[in-house]
Coordinates of C-alpha atoms in Angstrom, one line a residue:
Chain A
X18 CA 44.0 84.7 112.4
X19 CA 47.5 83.5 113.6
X20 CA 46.3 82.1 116.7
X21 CA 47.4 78.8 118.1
X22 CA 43.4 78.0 119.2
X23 CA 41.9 79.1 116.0
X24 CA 40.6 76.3 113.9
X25 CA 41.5 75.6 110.5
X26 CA 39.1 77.4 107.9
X27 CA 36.2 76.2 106.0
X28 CA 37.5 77.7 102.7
X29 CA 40.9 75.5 103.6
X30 CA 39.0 72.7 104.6
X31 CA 36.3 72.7 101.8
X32 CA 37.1 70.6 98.4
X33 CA 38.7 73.2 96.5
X34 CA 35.6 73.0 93.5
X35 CA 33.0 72.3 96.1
X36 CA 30.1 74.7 96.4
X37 CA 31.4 75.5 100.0
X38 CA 34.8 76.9 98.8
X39 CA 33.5 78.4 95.7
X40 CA 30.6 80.0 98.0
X41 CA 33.3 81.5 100.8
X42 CA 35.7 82.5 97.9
X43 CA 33.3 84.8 96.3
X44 CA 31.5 85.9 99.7
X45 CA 35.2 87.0 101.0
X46 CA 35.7 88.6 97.3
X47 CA 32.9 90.6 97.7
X48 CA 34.2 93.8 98.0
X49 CA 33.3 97.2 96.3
X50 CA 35.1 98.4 93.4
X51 CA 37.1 102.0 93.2
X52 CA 33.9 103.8 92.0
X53 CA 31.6 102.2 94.7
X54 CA 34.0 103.4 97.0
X55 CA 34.5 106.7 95.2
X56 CA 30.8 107.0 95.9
X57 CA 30.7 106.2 98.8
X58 CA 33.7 109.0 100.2
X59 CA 31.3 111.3 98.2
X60 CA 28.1 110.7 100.3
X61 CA 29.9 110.1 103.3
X62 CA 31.6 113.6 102.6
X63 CA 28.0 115.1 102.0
X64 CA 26.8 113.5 105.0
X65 CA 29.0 114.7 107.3
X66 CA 28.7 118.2 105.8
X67 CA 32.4 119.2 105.9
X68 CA 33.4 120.6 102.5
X69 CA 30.5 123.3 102.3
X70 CA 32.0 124.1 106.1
X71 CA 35.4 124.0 105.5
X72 CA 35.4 125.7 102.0
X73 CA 33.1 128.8 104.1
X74 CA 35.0 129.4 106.6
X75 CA 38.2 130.0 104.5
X76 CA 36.1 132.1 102.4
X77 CA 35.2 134.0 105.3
X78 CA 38.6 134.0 106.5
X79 CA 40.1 135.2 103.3
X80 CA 37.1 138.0 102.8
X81 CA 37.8 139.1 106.3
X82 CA 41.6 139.4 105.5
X83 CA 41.1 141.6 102.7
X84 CA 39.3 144.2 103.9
X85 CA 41.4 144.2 106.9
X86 CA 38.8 143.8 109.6
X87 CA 36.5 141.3 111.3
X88 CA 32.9 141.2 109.8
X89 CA 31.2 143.9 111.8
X90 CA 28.1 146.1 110.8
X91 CA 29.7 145.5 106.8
X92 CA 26.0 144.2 105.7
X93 CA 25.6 146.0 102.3
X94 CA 28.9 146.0 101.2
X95 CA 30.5 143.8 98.9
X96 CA 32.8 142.3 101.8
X97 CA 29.6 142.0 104.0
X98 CA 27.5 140.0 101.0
X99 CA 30.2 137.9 101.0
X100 CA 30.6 137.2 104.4
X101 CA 26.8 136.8 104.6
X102 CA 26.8 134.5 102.1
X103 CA 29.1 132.8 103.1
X104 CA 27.6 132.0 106.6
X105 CA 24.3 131.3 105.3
X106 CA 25.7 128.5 102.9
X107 CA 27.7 127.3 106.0
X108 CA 24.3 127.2 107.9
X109 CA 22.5 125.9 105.6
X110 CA 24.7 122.7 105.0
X111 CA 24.4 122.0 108.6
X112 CA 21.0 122.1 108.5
X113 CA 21.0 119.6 105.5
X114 CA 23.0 117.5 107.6
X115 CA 20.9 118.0 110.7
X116 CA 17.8 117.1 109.0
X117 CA 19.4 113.8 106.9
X118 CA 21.0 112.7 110.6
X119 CA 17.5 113.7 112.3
X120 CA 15.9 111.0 110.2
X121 CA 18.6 108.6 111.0
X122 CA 19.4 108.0 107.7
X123 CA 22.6 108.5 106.2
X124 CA 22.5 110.6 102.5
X125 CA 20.9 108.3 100.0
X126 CA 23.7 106.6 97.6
X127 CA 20.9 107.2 95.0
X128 CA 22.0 109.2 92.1
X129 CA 18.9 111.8 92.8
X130 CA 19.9 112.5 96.2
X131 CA 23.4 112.6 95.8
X132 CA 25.0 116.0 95.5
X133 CA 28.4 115.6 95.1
X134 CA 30.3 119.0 95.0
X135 CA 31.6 119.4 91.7
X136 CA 35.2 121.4 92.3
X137 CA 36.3 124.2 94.9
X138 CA 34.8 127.7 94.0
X139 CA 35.5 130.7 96.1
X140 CA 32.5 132.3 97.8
X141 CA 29.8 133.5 97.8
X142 CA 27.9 130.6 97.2
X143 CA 23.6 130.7 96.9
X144 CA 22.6 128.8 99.7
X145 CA 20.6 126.9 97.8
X146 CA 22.7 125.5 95.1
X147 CA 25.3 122.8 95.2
X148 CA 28.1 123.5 97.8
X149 CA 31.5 123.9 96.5
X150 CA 34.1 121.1 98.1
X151 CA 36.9 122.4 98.6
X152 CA 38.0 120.9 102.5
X153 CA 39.5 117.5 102.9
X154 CA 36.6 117.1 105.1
X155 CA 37.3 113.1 106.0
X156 CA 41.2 114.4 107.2
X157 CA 38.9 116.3 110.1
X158 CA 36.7 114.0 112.3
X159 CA 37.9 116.5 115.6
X160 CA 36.7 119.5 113.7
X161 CA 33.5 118.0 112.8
X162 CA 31.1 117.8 115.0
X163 CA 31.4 114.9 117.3
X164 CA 28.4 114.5 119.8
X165 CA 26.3 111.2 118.9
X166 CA 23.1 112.3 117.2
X167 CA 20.6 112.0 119.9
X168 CA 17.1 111.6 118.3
X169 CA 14.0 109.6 118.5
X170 CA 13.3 107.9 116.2
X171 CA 9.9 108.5 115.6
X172 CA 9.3 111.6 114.3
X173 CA 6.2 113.6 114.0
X174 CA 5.6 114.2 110.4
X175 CA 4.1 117.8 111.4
X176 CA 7.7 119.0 112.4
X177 CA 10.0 117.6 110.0
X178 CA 8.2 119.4 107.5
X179 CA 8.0 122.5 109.3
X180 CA 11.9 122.0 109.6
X181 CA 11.6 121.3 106.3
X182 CA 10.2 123.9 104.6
X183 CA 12.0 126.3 106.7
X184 CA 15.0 124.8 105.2
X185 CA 13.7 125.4 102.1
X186 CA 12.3 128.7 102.6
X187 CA 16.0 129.9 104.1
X188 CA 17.2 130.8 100.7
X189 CA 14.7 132.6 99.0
X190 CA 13.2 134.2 101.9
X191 CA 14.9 133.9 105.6
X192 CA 12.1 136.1 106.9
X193 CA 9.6 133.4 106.3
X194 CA 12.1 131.1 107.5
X195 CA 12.4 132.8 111.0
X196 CA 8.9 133.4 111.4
X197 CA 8.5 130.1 111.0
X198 CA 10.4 128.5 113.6
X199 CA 9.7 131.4 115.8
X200 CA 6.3 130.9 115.8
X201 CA 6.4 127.3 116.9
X202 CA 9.0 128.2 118.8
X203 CA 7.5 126.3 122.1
X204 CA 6.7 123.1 119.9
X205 CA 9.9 123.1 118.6
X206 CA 11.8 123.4 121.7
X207 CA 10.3 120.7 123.1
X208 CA 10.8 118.4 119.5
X209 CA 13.7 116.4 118.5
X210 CA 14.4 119.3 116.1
X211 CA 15.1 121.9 119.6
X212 CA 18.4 122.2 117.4
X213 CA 17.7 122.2 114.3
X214 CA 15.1 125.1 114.3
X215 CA 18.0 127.0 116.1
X216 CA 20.4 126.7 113.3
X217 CA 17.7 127.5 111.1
X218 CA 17.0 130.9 113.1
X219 CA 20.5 131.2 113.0
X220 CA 21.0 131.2 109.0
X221 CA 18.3 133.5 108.7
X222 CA 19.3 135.8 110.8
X223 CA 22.9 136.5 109.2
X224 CA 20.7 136.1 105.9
X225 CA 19.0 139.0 107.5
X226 CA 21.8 140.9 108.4
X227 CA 20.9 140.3 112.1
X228 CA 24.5 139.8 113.3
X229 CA 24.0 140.7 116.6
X230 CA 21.3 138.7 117.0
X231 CA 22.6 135.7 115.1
X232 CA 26.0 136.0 117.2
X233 CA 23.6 136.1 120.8
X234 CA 21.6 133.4 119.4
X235 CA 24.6 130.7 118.3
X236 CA 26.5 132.1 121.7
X237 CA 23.4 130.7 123.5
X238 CA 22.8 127.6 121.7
X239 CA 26.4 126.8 122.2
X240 CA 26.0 127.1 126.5
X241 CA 23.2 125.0 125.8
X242 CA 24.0 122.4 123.8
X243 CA 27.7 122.3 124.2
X244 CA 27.8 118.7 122.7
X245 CA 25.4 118.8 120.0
X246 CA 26.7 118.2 116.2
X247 CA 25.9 121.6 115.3
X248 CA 28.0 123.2 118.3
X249 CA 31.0 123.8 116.8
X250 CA 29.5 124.8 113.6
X251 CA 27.8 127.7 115.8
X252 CA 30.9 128.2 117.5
X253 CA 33.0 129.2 114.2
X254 CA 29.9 131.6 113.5
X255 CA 30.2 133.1 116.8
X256 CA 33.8 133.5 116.5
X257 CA 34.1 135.2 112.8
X258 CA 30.9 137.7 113.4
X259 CA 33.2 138.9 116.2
Chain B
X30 CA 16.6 116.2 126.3
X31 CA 18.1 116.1 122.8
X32 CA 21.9 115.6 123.6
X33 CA 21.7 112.9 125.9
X34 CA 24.7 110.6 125.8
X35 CA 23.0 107.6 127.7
X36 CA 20.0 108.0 125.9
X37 CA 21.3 108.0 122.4
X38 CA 20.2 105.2 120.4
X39 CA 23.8 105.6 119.3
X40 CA 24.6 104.2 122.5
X41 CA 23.8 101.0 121.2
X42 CA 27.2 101.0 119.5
X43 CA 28.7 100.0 122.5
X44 CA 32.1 98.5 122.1
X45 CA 31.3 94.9 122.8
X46 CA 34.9 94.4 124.0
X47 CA 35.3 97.4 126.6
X48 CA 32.5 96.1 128.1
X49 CA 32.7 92.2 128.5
X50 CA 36.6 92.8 129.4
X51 CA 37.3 90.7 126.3
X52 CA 40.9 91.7 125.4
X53 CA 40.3 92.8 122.2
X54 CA 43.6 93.3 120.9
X55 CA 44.9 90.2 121.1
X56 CA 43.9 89.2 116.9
X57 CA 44.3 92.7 115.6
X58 CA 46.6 91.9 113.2
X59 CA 47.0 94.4 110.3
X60 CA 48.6 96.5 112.4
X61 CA 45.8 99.6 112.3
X62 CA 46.9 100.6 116.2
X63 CA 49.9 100.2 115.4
X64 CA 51.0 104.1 115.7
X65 CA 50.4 103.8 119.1
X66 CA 47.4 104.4 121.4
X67 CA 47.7 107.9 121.5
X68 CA 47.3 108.9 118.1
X69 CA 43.7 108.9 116.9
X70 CA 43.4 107.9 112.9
X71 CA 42.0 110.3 110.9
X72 CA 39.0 109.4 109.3
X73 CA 40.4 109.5 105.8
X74 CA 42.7 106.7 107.0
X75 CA 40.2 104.9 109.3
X76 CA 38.0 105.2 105.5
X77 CA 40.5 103.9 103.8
X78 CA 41.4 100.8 106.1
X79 CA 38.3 99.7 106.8
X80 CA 35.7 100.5 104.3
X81 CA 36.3 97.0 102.1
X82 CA 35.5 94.9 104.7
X83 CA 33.2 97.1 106.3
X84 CA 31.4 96.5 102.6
X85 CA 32.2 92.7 102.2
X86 CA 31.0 91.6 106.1
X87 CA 27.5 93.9 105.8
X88 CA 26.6 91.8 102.6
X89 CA 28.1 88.2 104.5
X90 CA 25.5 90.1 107.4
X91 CA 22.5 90.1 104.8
X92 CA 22.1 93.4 103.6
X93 CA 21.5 93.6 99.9
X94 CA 23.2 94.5 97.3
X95 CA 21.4 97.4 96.2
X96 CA 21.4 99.0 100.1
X97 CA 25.0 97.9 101.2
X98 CA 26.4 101.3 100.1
X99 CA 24.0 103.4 102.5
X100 CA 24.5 100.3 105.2
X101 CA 28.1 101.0 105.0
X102 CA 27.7 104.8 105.2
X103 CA 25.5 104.6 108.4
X104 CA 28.5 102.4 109.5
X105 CA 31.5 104.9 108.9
X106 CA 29.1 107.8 110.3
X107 CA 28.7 106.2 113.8
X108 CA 32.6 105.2 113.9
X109 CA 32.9 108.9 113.0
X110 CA 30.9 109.6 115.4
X111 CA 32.9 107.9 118.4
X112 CA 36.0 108.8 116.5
X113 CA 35.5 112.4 117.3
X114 CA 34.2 111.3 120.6
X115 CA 37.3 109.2 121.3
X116 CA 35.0 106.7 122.2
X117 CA 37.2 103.9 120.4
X118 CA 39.2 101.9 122.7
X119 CA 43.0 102.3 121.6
X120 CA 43.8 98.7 119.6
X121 CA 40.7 97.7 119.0
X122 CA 39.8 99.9 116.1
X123 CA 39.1 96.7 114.1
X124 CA 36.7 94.9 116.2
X125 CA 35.0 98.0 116.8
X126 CA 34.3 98.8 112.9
X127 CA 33.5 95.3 113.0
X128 CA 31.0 95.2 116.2
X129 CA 29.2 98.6 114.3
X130 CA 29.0 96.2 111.3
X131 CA 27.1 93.8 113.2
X132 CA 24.4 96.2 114.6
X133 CA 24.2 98.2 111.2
X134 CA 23.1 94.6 109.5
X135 CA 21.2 93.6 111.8
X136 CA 19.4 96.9 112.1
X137 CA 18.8 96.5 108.5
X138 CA 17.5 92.4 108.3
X139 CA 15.0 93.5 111.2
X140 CA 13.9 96.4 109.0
X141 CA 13.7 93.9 106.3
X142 CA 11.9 91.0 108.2
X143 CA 9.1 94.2 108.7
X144 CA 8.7 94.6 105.5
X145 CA 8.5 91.0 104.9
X146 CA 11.3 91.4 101.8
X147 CA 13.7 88.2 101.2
X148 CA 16.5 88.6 102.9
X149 CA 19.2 86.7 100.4
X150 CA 20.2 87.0 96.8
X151 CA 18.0 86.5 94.0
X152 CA 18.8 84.0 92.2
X153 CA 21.6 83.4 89.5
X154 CA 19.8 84.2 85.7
X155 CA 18.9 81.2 84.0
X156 CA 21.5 80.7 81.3
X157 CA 24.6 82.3 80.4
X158 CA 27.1 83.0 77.6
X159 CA 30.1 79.9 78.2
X160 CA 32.6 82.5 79.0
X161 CA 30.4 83.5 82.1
X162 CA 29.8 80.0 83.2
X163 CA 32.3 80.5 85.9
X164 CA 31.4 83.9 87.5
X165 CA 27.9 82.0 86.7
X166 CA 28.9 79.2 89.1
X167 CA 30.6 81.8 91.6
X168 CA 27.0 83.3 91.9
X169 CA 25.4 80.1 92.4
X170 CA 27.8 79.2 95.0
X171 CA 27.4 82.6 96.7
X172 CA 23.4 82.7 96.5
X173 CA 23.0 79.4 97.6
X174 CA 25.7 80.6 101.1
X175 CA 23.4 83.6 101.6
X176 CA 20.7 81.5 101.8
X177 CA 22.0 78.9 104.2
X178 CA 23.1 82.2 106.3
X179 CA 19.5 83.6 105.7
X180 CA 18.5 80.3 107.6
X181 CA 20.4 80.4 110.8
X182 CA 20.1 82.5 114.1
X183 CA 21.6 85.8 113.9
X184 CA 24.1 85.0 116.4
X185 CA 25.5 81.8 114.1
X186 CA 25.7 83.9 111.3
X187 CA 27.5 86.7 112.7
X188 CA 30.0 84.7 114.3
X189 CA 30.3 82.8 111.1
X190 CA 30.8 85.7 108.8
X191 CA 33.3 87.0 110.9
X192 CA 35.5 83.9 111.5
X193 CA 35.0 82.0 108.0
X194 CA 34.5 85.0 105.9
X195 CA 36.3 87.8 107.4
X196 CA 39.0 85.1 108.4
X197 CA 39.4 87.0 112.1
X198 CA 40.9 85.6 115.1
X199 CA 38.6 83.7 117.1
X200 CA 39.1 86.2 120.4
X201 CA 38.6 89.2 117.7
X202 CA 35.1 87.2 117.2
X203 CA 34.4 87.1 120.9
X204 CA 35.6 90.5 120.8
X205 CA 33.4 92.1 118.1
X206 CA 30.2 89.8 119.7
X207 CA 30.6 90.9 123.0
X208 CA 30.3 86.9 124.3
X209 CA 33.1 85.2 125.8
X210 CA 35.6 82.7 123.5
X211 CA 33.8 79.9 124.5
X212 CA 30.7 81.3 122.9
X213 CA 32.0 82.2 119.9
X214 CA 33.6 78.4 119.2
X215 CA 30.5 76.8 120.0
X216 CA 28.6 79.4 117.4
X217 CA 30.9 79.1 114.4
X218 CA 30.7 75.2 115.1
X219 CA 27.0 75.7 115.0
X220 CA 26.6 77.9 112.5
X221 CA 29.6 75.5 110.1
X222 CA 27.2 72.3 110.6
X223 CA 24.1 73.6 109.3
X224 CA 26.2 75.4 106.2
X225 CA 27.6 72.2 106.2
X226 CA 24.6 70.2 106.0
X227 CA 23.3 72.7 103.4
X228 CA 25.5 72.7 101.0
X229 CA 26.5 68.7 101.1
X230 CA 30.0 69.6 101.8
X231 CA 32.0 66.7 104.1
X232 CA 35.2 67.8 105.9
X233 CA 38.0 65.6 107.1
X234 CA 38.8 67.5 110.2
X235 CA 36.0 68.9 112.8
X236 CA 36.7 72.2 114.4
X237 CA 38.5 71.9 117.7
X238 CA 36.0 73.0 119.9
X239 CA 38.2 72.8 123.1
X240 CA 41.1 74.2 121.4
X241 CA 40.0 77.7 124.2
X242 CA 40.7 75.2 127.0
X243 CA 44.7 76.3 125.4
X244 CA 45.0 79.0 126.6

C-alpha cells in the first residue's frame, strides 16, 4: 500500500461524485455487519465441530474425576451413562462434521441448517439433540483436527445415504447403526467414507457399551489414519476409555 | 487412499507466494506477523483479523450476496485447515487468506457459470423514498462495478479487486496471484481500462506501468 512502485488509486483518481468513486467506495465498504459476522463464528464453530468436543471431553473428565477412576467396565452405572453419553455425543458431532466436510460444503448459513448451541450444559447430552457449546473452540485450531479433508468429490449417492442413515440411526438405535456399516464394510472401505463409517462403528459401540471394542477400534483407526480429521477425536476416545 | 496430502483437492490452496518465490511479505502491512514467525495465530484471532475482508474481496470476486456467508466459511475452514497444518508461510498470513479468497470465488463463479445464473447484482429497485436516494445511487454505482467486473477475464478482475478494492500493495497482488510483479501491473492496467471505458470515467494520470522497473 505504501510502496514507492504502487500506482496511485482509482478511488483517488476518480472524480470524487463520479460513478467510479462512488462504485469503489461502496465495493470497499462492503463488509458484513456484527450479526453477519456473529453468524458466521456460529457456523464456522458448528463446522468445525469443536464445542460439542470440547464441552465432552470435560464432561468426561469431570465424571471421571468424581467417581475417582478412569471409565472402565462402569456401563450401567450412573457414572458409566454419563461417560457413554458423553462419548456418543462427542462421536456423533464428528460424524456431523465428517459428513458436512465429506460433501465439501461448509454448514449451510441458512437458518434451517444452522444449529447454533444455545449455552454450556453439563453432560449427558442425547446424541441427537443440539450440542451444548461450551469450548472456545476457534481459540483451538491445534486441537482440532488438522489433516486437509481428502475427498472426491463425486460422491455416490448410495453411500452418503448409507452414512447417512447410520448417522441418523446412531441415536435411537446404534445396533442398527453398526450392522449397517458392518455389513458394507468392504464397500465402505474402499469409499471416500473409509472414515466416516469407522467413527460411526465407533459411536455405536460405546453406545453399546462395547468399550473394549470401541477402544481396539479407534486405536486402530488412529495407526491408520494418523492424519485424518477425525484422528485426534479418536485419540481422546482412546485415551479416556483407558 | 482417503488421506492423501498430494491428492487433496485442498491442495489446490497452494500458497501462490511459497511457490513462485514471490516475497510475500514485503506489503503486509497491518502488522498480523507481526508477533514473530514462530507464534502461530489462533484462529479466533486469525477470525477476527481477517474475516471483513475475507467477506468484502469474495463479493468484489463475484459471489452473491445471498452465498458470500457460506463462501467465506469454506474460506476460514481451509485457512484452518493449513493453520493446524502449519502450512502458512510465517508473514504472509494476509496474502494467503487473500490467495484462498481467490480460489473460493472462483470455485463459486464456475459453479455459477454451470448453472447458467447471472453472475452480478440485480439491479437497484426502481424508485426510492428521497432520503434513500443516496444509498440508492451507492447501489447503482456498485451494480453497475459488478457488472463491468462480471465482464472481464478472471485474472483482470482478481488483480483488480485486490489492488483497487482491497487497496493491497502491488507485490502483495503478485503475491496472492502467484504471477510475477510485472504481471500483476499489466492486469490491473488492463482490468482499470475496460472499468474505465465502462463506466465513462477519464483520469488525469495513467498508471505507471514501469514503475516495477524501480526496484
Amino acid at each position: 500500500m505504501k510502496e514507492p512502485l504502487d500506482p496511485p488509486r482509482l478511488r483517488a483518481l476518480a472524480a470524487p461524485a463520479s460513478a467510479l468513486a462512488t462504485g469503489l467506495s461502496a465495493a470497499r465498504a462492503r463488509e458484513p455487519n456484527d450479526a453477519q459476522l456473529r453468524a458466521l463464528e456460529a457456523a464456522l464453530t458448528a463446522s468445525l465441530g469443536a464445542a460439542l468436543t470440547g464441552a465432552a471431553v470435560a464432561a468426561v473428565e469431570k465424571a471421571a474425576a468424581a467417581t475417582g477412576r478412569p471409565f472402565a467396565s462402569a456401563a450401567g452405572s450412573a457414572a458409566g451413562f454419563k461417560l457413554t453419553a458423553a462419548f456418543v455425543a462427542l462421536l456423533a458431532a464428528g460424524g456431523a462434521a465428517a459428513y458436512r466436510q465429506a460433501r465439501r460444503a461448509p454448514a449451510s448459513m441458512h437458518a434451517r441448517d444452522v444449529v447454533v448451541p444455545p449455552a454450556a450444559q453439563p453432560a449427558p447430552a442425547p446424541v441427537a439433540s443440539a450440542p451444548p457449546a461450551a469450548a472456545p473452540a476457534l481459540d483451538h485450531p491445534q486441537a482440532l483436527d488438522a489433516a486437509p479433508r481428502a475427498r472426491h468429490r463425486a460422491i455416490p449417492a448410495d453411500q452418503l445415504a448409507l452414512i447417512a442413515r447410520a448417522q441418523r440411526t446412531l441415536s435411537s438405535d446404534p445396533g442398527a447403526a453398526l450392522a449397517l456399516v458392518e455389513d458394507n464394510r468392504r464397500a465402505l472401505a474402499q469409499s471416500a467414507f473409509a472414515q466416516e463409517a469407522d467413527v460411526i462403528a465407533v459411536a455405536a459401540l460405546v453406545r453399546l457399551g462395547r468399550t473394549d471394542e470401541a477402544r481396539t477400534r479407534a486405536d486402530r483407526f488412529v495407526a491408520r489414519f494418523p492424519d485424518s480429521v477425525h484422528a485426534a477425536r479418536m485419540r481422546r476416545i482412546a485415551a479416556i476409555i483407558k | 487412499m482417503i488421506i492423501n496430502r498430494v491428492a487433496s483437492p485442498h491442495s489446490l490452496y497452494v500458497v501462490p507466494g511459497s511457490v513462485r518465490g514471490v516475497a510475500p511479505s514485503a506489503g503486509d502491512g497491518d502488522g498480523d506477523d507481526a508477533s514473530g514467525a514462530a507464534a502461530v495465530p489462533s484462529f479466533r484471532e486469525v477470525f477476527d483479523k481477517h474475516a471483513r475482508y475475507v467477506w468484502r474481496s469474495l463479493l468484489g470476486l463475484g459471489v452473491r450476496e445471498r452465498d458470500v456467508a457460506d463462501s467465506s466459511q469454506q474460506v476460514f475452514l481451509v485457512v484452518h485447515d493449513r493453520l493446524g497444518a502449519q502450512q502458512v508461510p510465517p508473514g504472509a498470513l494476509r496474502t494467503f487468506v487473500y490467495g484462498v479468497c481467490l480460489r473460493v470465488a472462483s470455485d463459486f463463479r464456475r459453479r455459477a457459470h454451470r448453472r447458467h445464473e447471472r453472475l452480478f447484482a440485480d439491479p437497484p429497485e426502481p424508485s426510492q423514498p428521497p432520503e434513500q436516494e443516496r444509498a440508492a445511487c451507492h447501489r447503482e454505482a456498485l451494480a453497475q462495478l459488478d457488472t463491468v467486473l462480471a465482464t472481464l477475464p478472471a485474472p483482470q478482475r482478481e488483480a483488480f479487486v485486490l489492488y483497487e478494492i482491497e487497496e493491497l500493495g502491488m507485490n502483495e497482488v503478485a503475491a496472492a496471484l502467484g504471477c510475477p510483479l510485472q504481471t500483476a501491473y499489466s492486469r490491473v492496467h488492463a482490468a482499470r481500462r475496460a472499468v474505465l471505458a465502462a463506466l465513462g470515467g477519464s483520469l488525469d494520470v495513467e498508471p505507471r506501468r514501469r514503475g516495477g522497473e524501480a526496484k
